Amino acid sequence: MKCCGLITTQKEPVPLKSIEVELEVKDHVATVVSTLNYQNQEDKPLEAVFVFPLPGDAAVCHFSAKIGQTQIVAEVKEKQQAREDYDDALSSGQQAFLLEESEQSPDIFTLSVGSLPPGESASIRLEYITELAVQADDGLRFSLPAVLNPRYKPQGSGGTEAATVQVTSVPASQIPYSLSFSARVSSPRPVSKVESNCSLDPLQYLNKEQTQATVKLAGGHKFDRDVELLIYYKDAHQPTAVVEAGQASAKPGSLMGDPVVMLSLYPEFPESVMSSLSSCGEFVLLLDRSGSMDCNMSESKPEETRIGSARDTLLLLLKSLPMGCYFNIYSFGSSYQHIFPKSVEYSDQTLEEAVKKVEEMTADLGGTEILQPLKHIYNQPCIPKQPRQLFVFTDGEVFNTKEVINLVKKNSGSHRCFSFGIGEGASSALINGLAKEGGGHAQFITGADRMQPKVMQSLRFALQPAVEDISLSWDLPKGVSVTVLSPPLMALFQGQRSLVYAQLTGESSEGAQGSVTVDYKLAGQPSKTQLHFSLKPAGDTGLTVHRLGARTLIRSLETEVALEMESETDLEKEEEKKNGGMKDKVVELSVQSGVSSTFTAFIAVNKVNCKPVEGPLLHRNVPTPMQFGMMYSACCRTLADCDAHDFDEEVAYCGSADFCEEVACCGSADFCEEGDQSIMELEYEEDESPSKEEPPRDPLLQLVSLQKASGCWLLEPVLTTVLEKTSEEVEKTKPAAVKEEVWATILALIWLHAFKTDAKEEWELLSLKAASWLRAQKAPCVAECVEAGNALLGCEVKKSMLGL
C-alpha cells in the first residue's frame, strides 16, 4: 500500500483562472452575476469540470459562454436531453457547456466546460437570484459559498450521479484562482451598515438619503472561505408588497405572462401573549458527531472546535429548559445514539445525567447519516400536551439532502424543527430546508460567530405560543383572480419575515388596490394581520419576482414528486410515466421560466468554427477550497494506482482510485464510504505537534453548569470560585435568616447582571427560571440579600433588574 497525495498544479494546470462576482441587493432580494474565466494552458484539448455550491434556495436564471468574440446563451432543457446534446457536441468537435443541479441536493451544481482547444480561453457567465434570510440581530444575510465540503453518501443509498458529485477540494492556500467581488445595495429604507467576515473597503453611499450604497472586498482577498455579508436597514420590519409585470412575449394566463406579487409579512403579536413563555414541550436535540465536527470554528479561534462549541451550547440549552417539559438527546455519525430510550421528564437527576453524557461527546462517529436518527425520532410516539420541538446541529455535509427534507415534511404535523448550520460549507439547502418544512427557524454559525445567542433565540421561538390554523384570504378587484405559488404558511414567529408569492390573472384598472389577510390562532384566540397593496407593477424589477415565484413552485412540485415516488406502487409509477405527471410539470415550468430544477439543465453549444478534436479529450476537475483543519490521508487500493505519478504527499487525496489520474479530491473523512472496498481505507494523519493544553473554561459556562433544573444554585466551593470570592467571604456576608440556596441564587443572578450584560441573550432564559424559583420560595429579606450581594461583589444591581 502506498499513500498518494494531490497531483500538483505544476504537473496538471487547473483551467479556472479567476472568478468575478457582482451582487445587487434590492431590499431583501439579491441578484448575483458570477463570471468564471477559463484557459486551457495544456497542449491537448480539455474538458474542465467544476463542482461548486450555491445557496440552496437560489434560482439560477441565466447561463452563457463567451469564446473570443462569440457569445452563446444557454437554454434550459430536460436534463437527460441536455446531457445527450452535450456529449453529441463534444463528439462532433463542438465546444459545449453544461450546467446542472445535483439530484440529491439543490445547493450543488456541476459546470462542465467541454472541448477547449490548447491555448483557448472561455468566459462563463452565471446569474442567480435568492432571498436574503433575516438573522437574530435583524441583519439580512448573504453568503457567497466558496467551501464545498465533500458530502457523505450513506452506504446502500441510490443515485446514478455519483461521478458528477465527486468533489475535488484542496487547502485554501492552494486554490489557483482569484476572486473579485463588489456589491450594490438599495432599499426604500436607509442602509445603516454592511458587515462581513472578510475585509471590506469602506461603504460608499450613492445618495444623501443613504438608501443606496456600494461596497467591495478589500484587495488581495483569497477565495478561501464563504464570503458573508450582513446588511442592516433602518426600520427593517415593515411589511411590503411588490407587484411585477408579466413578460410581454409570454402567453397571458401563464406564470411568466401574468403579474406576480411578492408579499413580505412581518407579524407583530401582543406583548402580553409573547412574554408568557411555555413551560411544556418535548425537546429533542440532535447533534452531529461526524469527523468533520472536529474542525475549527474559525481561523481567529483555532482552539475552538465545532463539536466543542456545540457541547457548550447544549449545556446552555439544557439549563434553559423549563421545569415540566420532557427532553432527549440524540447524536449521529455513521451510526446514532440516544441518551435515554425515550424522552424523559426534566428534573435534577435527568439533567445531571444528560450534562455528563454531553461533556463526554466527541466527533468520533464517522460519516454524516442523519436520515436514520430522524426516522427513529419520528417513530417515537408524541407525548400528550407536550409539543415536540426538534433542534438539529450539523455542519451539513450530507449527500441525500432532499431525502432528509422530504422526511421532515412528511412529519411536519407532529413537530417544529429548528436547524443550525455550523462552520464554513454547511449546506444551506439542508439547514434552510429542515426549518422551512419543519415550521421552525434556521440559523448559520460561521467565522467568529458565537453559537449560543443564535440557539437561545430559537429556543425563545420554541417557547413562544404556537401560531396555529394559518390561512390567507385575498381581496382583489373584480376580474382579477389569484393563484398562490408558495406552499401554505406553516409557522409565524414574532418579528420574523414570511414571504408569499402569487400569480395575478386578469385585468385591473389604473390605481387598483388589493389586500391579503393572514388569519391565525394565537394562544387559542383568533387573530389576523392585513396588508394593503397597489396592483400597479413596480418599475425596474426585471423578472426577479417571477423567477423567485417559479423557483418556489418548482421546489414544492419537486417535493411532491419525491413523496409520490416513495408511496406509489410500480404499476402506479408506470401509469404516471405513460400519462405524463408531476415531473413533466416541473420540466415545463423550468423551461418556461428559465429557472433551474432537478429535472432540467442549462446547455450551450458553440456551432461556429467547430473543428474535429485531435487526440484524447483530457478531463480536469477544478478544486474548491477545503475547510482548514481537515487534513486526511488515504491509501489507494493497489500500488499500480499510484506508480504512474509522482505525487505530492504533503496534501491528502481522498476519493476513488479512478480519480487518481485527475486533479485529486481531498476533503473530510465523511466523504469516503466505509464499506466500499473499491475505494480505500481511510486513516487520519498523525499530528506530530505537541498536545495543547485545554483552555480555561469560560466563567459564564462554569456558572451555568452549576445551576439546577429548578433554576437555583447551591452554595458550593465551585460557585465561590466563579464569583472570585472565598467560601469564608460568602458565608460571612450571608444574611442570617436566609437559606444557602437562596443566597447562592441571588449571588449568581447579581453576577450575571453585573458582569455578563454583553451575553444577556445567552443567559436571560435561565435567569428568568431562577427568578421564578426565588419568588416561589417566598424567602424573607430578599432586598437585604441583594444589598449584601452587591456589597460582596462590588456592584450596584437593583432588585427589580433581577426580576424580583
Coordinates of C-alpha atoms in Angstrom, one line a residue, residues 134-495:
V134 CA -33.2 37.6 8.5
Q135 CA -30.7 36.9 11.3
A136 CA -31.1 37.1 15.0
D137 CA -29.9 40.7 15.1
D138 CA -32.2 41.8 12.2
G139 CA -29.4 41.8 9.6
L140 CA -30.1 40.3 6.2
R141 CA -27.5 37.5 5.5
F142 CA -26.0 37.0 2.0
S143 CA -23.5 34.2 1.6
L144 CA -21.3 33.5 -1.4
P145 CA -20.3 29.9 -0.9
A146 CA -16.7 29.1 -1.5
V147 CA -16.2 26.0 0.6
L148 CA -18.0 22.8 -0.7
N149 CA -17.3 20.2 1.9
P150 CA -17.4 16.6 0.5
R151 CA -20.9 15.3 1.1
Y152 CA -21.1 11.9 2.9
K153 CA -23.0 9.3 1.0
P154 CA -24.6 6.6 3.2
Q155 CA -23.9 3.0 2.4
G156 CA -26.5 1.5 0.1
S157 CA -28.0 4.8 -0.9
G158 CA -29.1 5.1 -4.5
G159 CA -28.4 7.7 -7.1
T160 CA -26.9 7.5 -10.6
E161 CA -24.9 10.6 -10.4
A162 CA -22.1 9.5 -8.1
A163 CA -19.5 10.6 -10.6
T164 CA -21.0 14.1 -11.0
V165 CA -20.9 14.9 -7.3
Q166 CA -17.4 13.8 -6.7
V167 CA -15.9 17.0 -5.1
T168 CA -12.3 17.9 -5.7
S169 CA -11.0 20.2 -3.0
V170 CA -7.7 21.4 -1.8
P171 CA -6.4 23.5 1.2
A172 CA -7.4 27.1 0.6
S173 CA -3.8 28.2 0.2
Q174 CA -3.5 26.1 -3.0
I175 CA -6.6 27.5 -4.8
P176 CA -5.1 28.7 -8.1
Y177 CA -7.9 31.2 -9.0
S178 CA -8.7 34.6 -7.6
L179 CA -12.0 36.3 -6.7
S180 CA -13.1 39.9 -7.2
F181 CA -16.4 40.9 -5.5
S182 CA -18.5 44.0 -5.5
A183 CA -22.0 44.7 -4.1
R184 CA -24.6 47.4 -4.7
V185 CA -27.4 47.7 -2.0
S186 CA -30.6 49.7 -2.4
S187 CA -33.8 49.8 -0.3
P188 CA -36.8 52.1 0.4
R189 CA -35.2 52.4 3.9
P190 CA -31.7 53.8 4.7
V191 CA -28.8 51.3 4.7
S192 CA -27.4 51.6 8.2
K193 CA -24.3 49.4 7.8
V194 CA -22.8 46.4 6.0
E195 CA -20.6 43.9 7.8
S196 CA -18.6 40.9 6.6
N197 CA -16.4 38.0 7.7
C198 CA -13.9 39.3 5.1
S199 CA -12.1 42.6 4.9
L200 CA -14.2 45.3 3.1
D201 CA -13.4 48.6 1.6
P202 CA -15.4 51.4 3.3
L203 CA -19.1 51.6 2.5
Q204 CA -19.9 54.3 -0.2
Y205 CA -23.3 55.9 -0.1
L206 CA -24.7 57.0 -3.5
N207 CA -27.3 59.5 -2.3
K208 CA -27.9 61.7 0.6
E209 CA -30.9 59.6 1.8
Q210 CA -28.4 56.7 2.2
T211 CA -30.9 54.3 0.6
Q212 CA -28.2 53.3 -2.0
A213 CA -24.7 52.2 -1.3
T214 CA -21.8 50.1 -2.8
V215 CA -19.1 48.1 -1.1
K216 CA -16.2 45.9 -2.3
L217 CA -14.0 43.2 -0.9
A218 CA -10.6 44.6 0.1
G219 CA -7.8 43.9 -2.3
G220 CA -5.8 40.7 -2.0
H221 CA -8.7 38.5 -0.9
K222 CA -8.2 34.8 -1.4
F223 CA -11.4 32.9 -2.1
D224 CA -10.6 30.6 0.8
R225 CA -13.9 30.9 2.7
D226 CA -17.5 31.7 2.2
V227 CA -18.0 35.4 1.7
E228 CA -20.7 36.6 4.1
L229 CA -22.4 40.0 4.1
L230 CA -24.8 41.2 6.8
I231 CA -26.9 44.1 5.6
Y232 CA -28.8 46.3 8.0
Y233 CA -31.6 48.7 7.2
K234 CA -33.3 51.2 9.5
D235 CA -36.9 50.2 10.4
A236 CA -36.4 46.8 8.6
H237 CA -39.6 45.2 10.0
Q238 CA -42.0 46.8 7.6
P239 CA -44.4 44.6 5.6
T240 CA -44.2 45.2 1.9
A241 CA -45.7 44.0 -1.4
V242 CA -44.1 44.2 -4.8
V243 CA -46.1 43.5 -8.0
E244 CA -44.1 42.7 -11.1
A245 CA -45.5 42.9 -14.6
G246 CA -45.5 39.8 -16.8
Q247 CA -43.2 39.1 -19.7
A248 CA -44.5 40.8 -22.8
S249 CA -43.6 37.8 -25.0
A250 CA -45.1 35.2 -22.7
K251 CA -48.6 33.9 -23.1
P252 CA -51.2 35.7 -21.0
G253 CA -52.5 33.3 -18.3
S254 CA -49.2 31.6 -17.9
L255 CA -46.9 32.2 -14.9
M256 CA -44.4 34.3 -16.9
G257 CA -47.2 36.2 -18.8
D258 CA -49.2 37.3 -15.8
P259 CA -48.2 39.8 -13.0
V260 CA -46.7 38.1 -9.9
V261 CA -46.9 39.6 -6.4
M262 CA -44.3 39.1 -3.6
L263 CA -45.6 39.7 -0.1
S264 CA -43.2 40.2 2.7
L265 CA -45.0 39.8 6.0
Y266 CA -43.8 40.7 9.5
P267 CA -46.4 39.7 12.0
E268 CA -46.4 41.6 15.4
F269 CA -48.0 39.8 18.3
P270 CA -49.3 41.3 21.6
E271 CA -46.5 41.7 24.1
S272 CA -48.8 40.2 26.8
V273 CA -49.0 36.9 24.9
M274 CA -45.4 36.7 23.8
S275 CA -44.0 37.4 27.3
S276 CA -45.7 34.2 28.6
L277 CA -43.2 31.5 27.7
S278 CA -44.4 28.0 27.6
S279 CA -43.5 25.6 30.4
C280 CA -44.1 22.4 28.5
G281 CA -42.8 20.7 25.4
E282 CA -40.8 17.7 24.3
F283 CA -37.3 19.0 23.3
V284 CA -35.3 16.6 21.1
L285 CA -31.8 17.7 20.5
L286 CA -29.9 16.1 17.6
L287 CA -26.1 16.6 17.4
D288 CA -23.8 15.8 14.6
R289 CA -20.7 13.9 15.8
S290 CA -19.2 13.1 12.4
G291 CA -15.4 13.5 11.9
S292 CA -15.7 17.0 10.3
M293 CA -17.2 18.4 13.5
D294 CA -13.7 18.3 14.9
C295 CA -12.7 21.2 12.6
N296 CA -12.0 24.6 14.0
M297 CA -14.9 27.1 14.2
S298 CA -12.7 29.8 12.6
E299 CA -9.1 30.7 12.0
S300 CA -9.4 33.5 14.5
K301 CA -10.2 31.0 17.3
P302 CA -8.1 27.9 16.4
E303 CA -8.7 26.5 19.9
E304 CA -12.5 26.3 19.4
T305 CA -13.8 23.3 17.5
R306 CA -17.3 22.8 16.1
I307 CA -18.0 19.9 18.5
G308 CA -16.7 21.9 21.4
S309 CA -18.9 24.9 20.7
A310 CA -21.9 22.6 20.2
R311 CA -21.2 20.9 23.6
D312 CA -21.2 24.3 25.3
T313 CA -24.4 25.3 23.5
L314 CA -26.2 22.1 24.5
L315 CA -25.2 22.8 28.1
L316 CA -26.7 26.3 28.0
L317 CA -29.8 24.9 26.1
L318 CA -30.4 22.2 28.7
K319 CA -30.1 24.6 31.6
S320 CA -32.6 27.0 30.0
L321 CA -35.4 24.4 29.5
P322 CA -38.4 24.9 31.7
M323 CA -39.5 22.7 34.5
G324 CA -42.4 20.4 33.4
C325 CA -41.0 19.7 30.0
Y326 CA -39.6 16.5 28.5
F327 CA -36.3 16.0 26.6
N328 CA -33.8 13.6 25.0
I329 CA -30.5 14.0 23.2
Y330 CA -29.5 12.1 20.0
S331 CA -26.1 12.2 18.4
F332 CA -25.2 10.7 15.0
G333 CA -22.4 10.0 12.5
S334 CA -22.3 6.7 10.6
S335 CA -24.5 5.3 13.4
Y336 CA -26.6 7.1 16.0
Q337 CA -27.0 7.1 19.8
H338 CA -29.5 8.5 22.3
I339 CA -29.0 9.3 26.0
F340 CA -32.4 7.9 27.1
P341 CA -34.5 5.1 25.5
K342 CA -37.3 7.7 25.2
S343 CA -37.8 11.3 26.2
V344 CA -37.8 11.8 29.9
E345 CA -39.2 14.4 32.3
Y346 CA -36.9 17.3 33.0
S347 CA -35.5 17.0 36.6
D348 CA -32.2 17.4 38.5
Q349 CA -31.5 13.7 38.1
T350 CA -32.2 13.5 34.3
L351 CA -30.4 16.9 33.7
E352 CA -27.3 15.8 35.6
E353 CA -27.2 12.6 33.6
A354 CA -27.6 14.4 30.3
V355 CA -25.0 17.0 31.1
K356 CA -22.5 14.3 32.0
K357 CA -23.0 12.5 28.7
V358 CA -22.9 15.7 26.7
E359 CA -19.5 16.7 28.2
E360 CA -18.1 13.3 27.0
M361 CA -19.3 13.7 23.4
T362 CA -16.6 13.9 20.7
A363 CA -16.5 13.9 16.9
D364 CA -15.9 10.2 16.7
L365 CA -18.9 8.7 14.9
G366 CA -17.6 8.7 11.3
G367 CA -19.8 9.8 8.5
T368 CA -22.9 12.1 8.4
E369 CA -26.0 9.8 8.3
I370 CA -28.8 12.0 9.6
L371 CA -31.7 10.1 8.0
Q372 CA -31.8 7.1 10.4
P373 CA -31.9 9.0 13.7
L374 CA -34.6 11.3 12.2
K375 CA -36.7 8.2 11.4
H376 CA -36.2 6.8 14.9
I377 CA -37.3 10.1 16.4
Y378 CA -40.4 10.3 14.3
N379 CA -41.3 6.7 15.2
Q380 CA -41.4 7.6 18.9
P381 CA -45.0 8.5 19.9
C382 CA -45.6 12.1 20.8
I383 CA -46.3 12.9 24.4
P384 CA -49.8 14.3 25.0
K385 CA -49.8 18.1 25.7
Q386 CA -46.0 18.3 25.1
P387 CA -45.5 19.8 21.6
R388 CA -42.4 18.3 20.1
Q389 CA -39.5 20.7 19.3
L390 CA -36.6 19.3 17.3
F391 CA -33.2 21.1 17.4
V392 CA -30.7 19.9 14.8
F393 CA -27.0 20.8 15.0
T394 CA -24.9 19.9 12.0
D395 CA -22.1 21.1 9.6
G396 CA -24.4 19.9 6.9
E397 CA -22.1 17.5 4.9
V398 CA -24.8 15.1 3.7
F399 CA -25.4 13.6 0.3
N400 CA -29.1 12.8 0.5
T401 CA -30.3 16.3 1.3
K402 CA -33.7 16.0 -0.5
E403 CA -34.5 12.7 1.1
V404 CA -33.9 14.1 4.5
I405 CA -36.0 17.2 3.9
N406 CA -38.9 15.2 2.5
L407 CA -38.9 13.0 5.7
V408 CA -39.2 16.2 7.8
K409 CA -42.0 17.4 5.5
K410 CA -43.9 14.1 6.0
N411 CA -43.7 14.6 9.7
S412 CA -44.3 18.3 9.8
G413 CA -47.7 18.0 11.5
S414 CA -46.1 16.4 14.6
H415 CA -43.3 18.8 15.5
R416 CA -41.4 22.0 14.8
C417 CA -37.8 21.8 13.6
F418 CA -35.1 24.4 14.4
S419 CA -31.8 23.9 12.5
F420 CA -28.2 25.2 12.9
G421 CA -25.6 25.1 10.2
I422 CA -22.1 25.0 11.9
G423 CA -19.0 26.3 10.1
E424 CA -18.0 27.0 6.6
G425 CA -19.6 25.0 3.9
A426 CA -22.7 23.9 5.8
S427 CA -25.4 23.0 3.2
S428 CA -27.8 25.9 3.0
A429 CA -30.3 23.6 1.3
L430 CA -30.3 21.2 4.2
I431 CA -30.3 23.8 7.0
N432 CA -33.0 26.0 5.4
G433 CA -35.0 23.0 4.2
L434 CA -35.2 21.4 7.6
A435 CA -36.5 24.6 9.2
K436 CA -38.9 25.5 6.3
E437 CA -40.5 22.1 6.1
G438 CA -40.5 21.7 9.8
G439 CA -42.2 25.0 10.5
G440 CA -39.2 26.3 12.5
H441 CA -36.3 28.6 12.1
A442 CA -32.8 28.3 10.6
Q443 CA -29.5 29.8 11.8
F444 CA -26.0 29.7 10.5
I445 CA -22.9 29.9 12.7
T446 CA -19.7 30.9 10.7
G447 CA -16.4 32.6 11.3
A448 CA -16.2 34.2 14.8
D449 CA -20.0 33.9 15.4
R450 CA -21.0 32.6 18.8
M451 CA -23.4 29.7 18.5
Q452 CA -25.1 30.3 21.9
P453 CA -27.1 33.5 21.2
K454 CA -28.5 32.2 18.0
V455 CA -29.6 29.0 19.6
M456 CA -31.2 30.8 22.5
Q457 CA -33.2 32.9 20.1
S458 CA -34.5 29.8 18.5
L459 CA -35.4 28.4 22.0
R460 CA -37.4 31.6 22.6
F461 CA -39.3 30.9 19.4
A462 CA -39.9 27.3 20.5
L463 CA -41.2 28.5 23.9
Q464 CA -43.5 31.1 22.4
P465 CA -47.1 30.2 22.0
A466 CA -47.5 28.3 18.7
V467 CA -49.3 30.1 15.9
E468 CA -52.0 27.7 14.6
D469 CA -54.5 27.4 11.8
I470 CA -52.8 29.9 9.5
S471 CA -54.7 30.8 6.3
L472 CA -54.6 33.5 3.6
S473 CA -57.5 35.4 2.2
W474 CA -57.4 37.8 -0.7
D475 CA -59.5 40.9 -1.5
L476 CA -58.8 41.8 -5.2
P477 CA -60.7 43.9 -7.8
K478 CA -63.4 42.2 -9.8
G479 CA -62.0 40.2 -12.7
V480 CA -58.7 39.6 -11.0
S481 CA -58.0 36.1 -9.6
V482 CA -55.1 34.8 -7.6
T483 CA -53.0 31.6 -7.7
V484 CA -50.7 31.2 -4.7
L485 CA -47.3 29.8 -5.8
S486 CA -45.9 29.4 -2.3
P487 CA -46.7 26.4 -0.1
P488 CA -49.1 27.0 2.9
L489 CA -47.5 29.0 5.7
M490 CA -46.5 26.5 8.4
A491 CA -45.1 28.9 11.0
L492 CA -45.2 32.6 12.1
F493 CA -42.7 34.0 14.6
Q494 CA -42.7 37.4 16.3
G495 CA -40.6 39.8 14.2

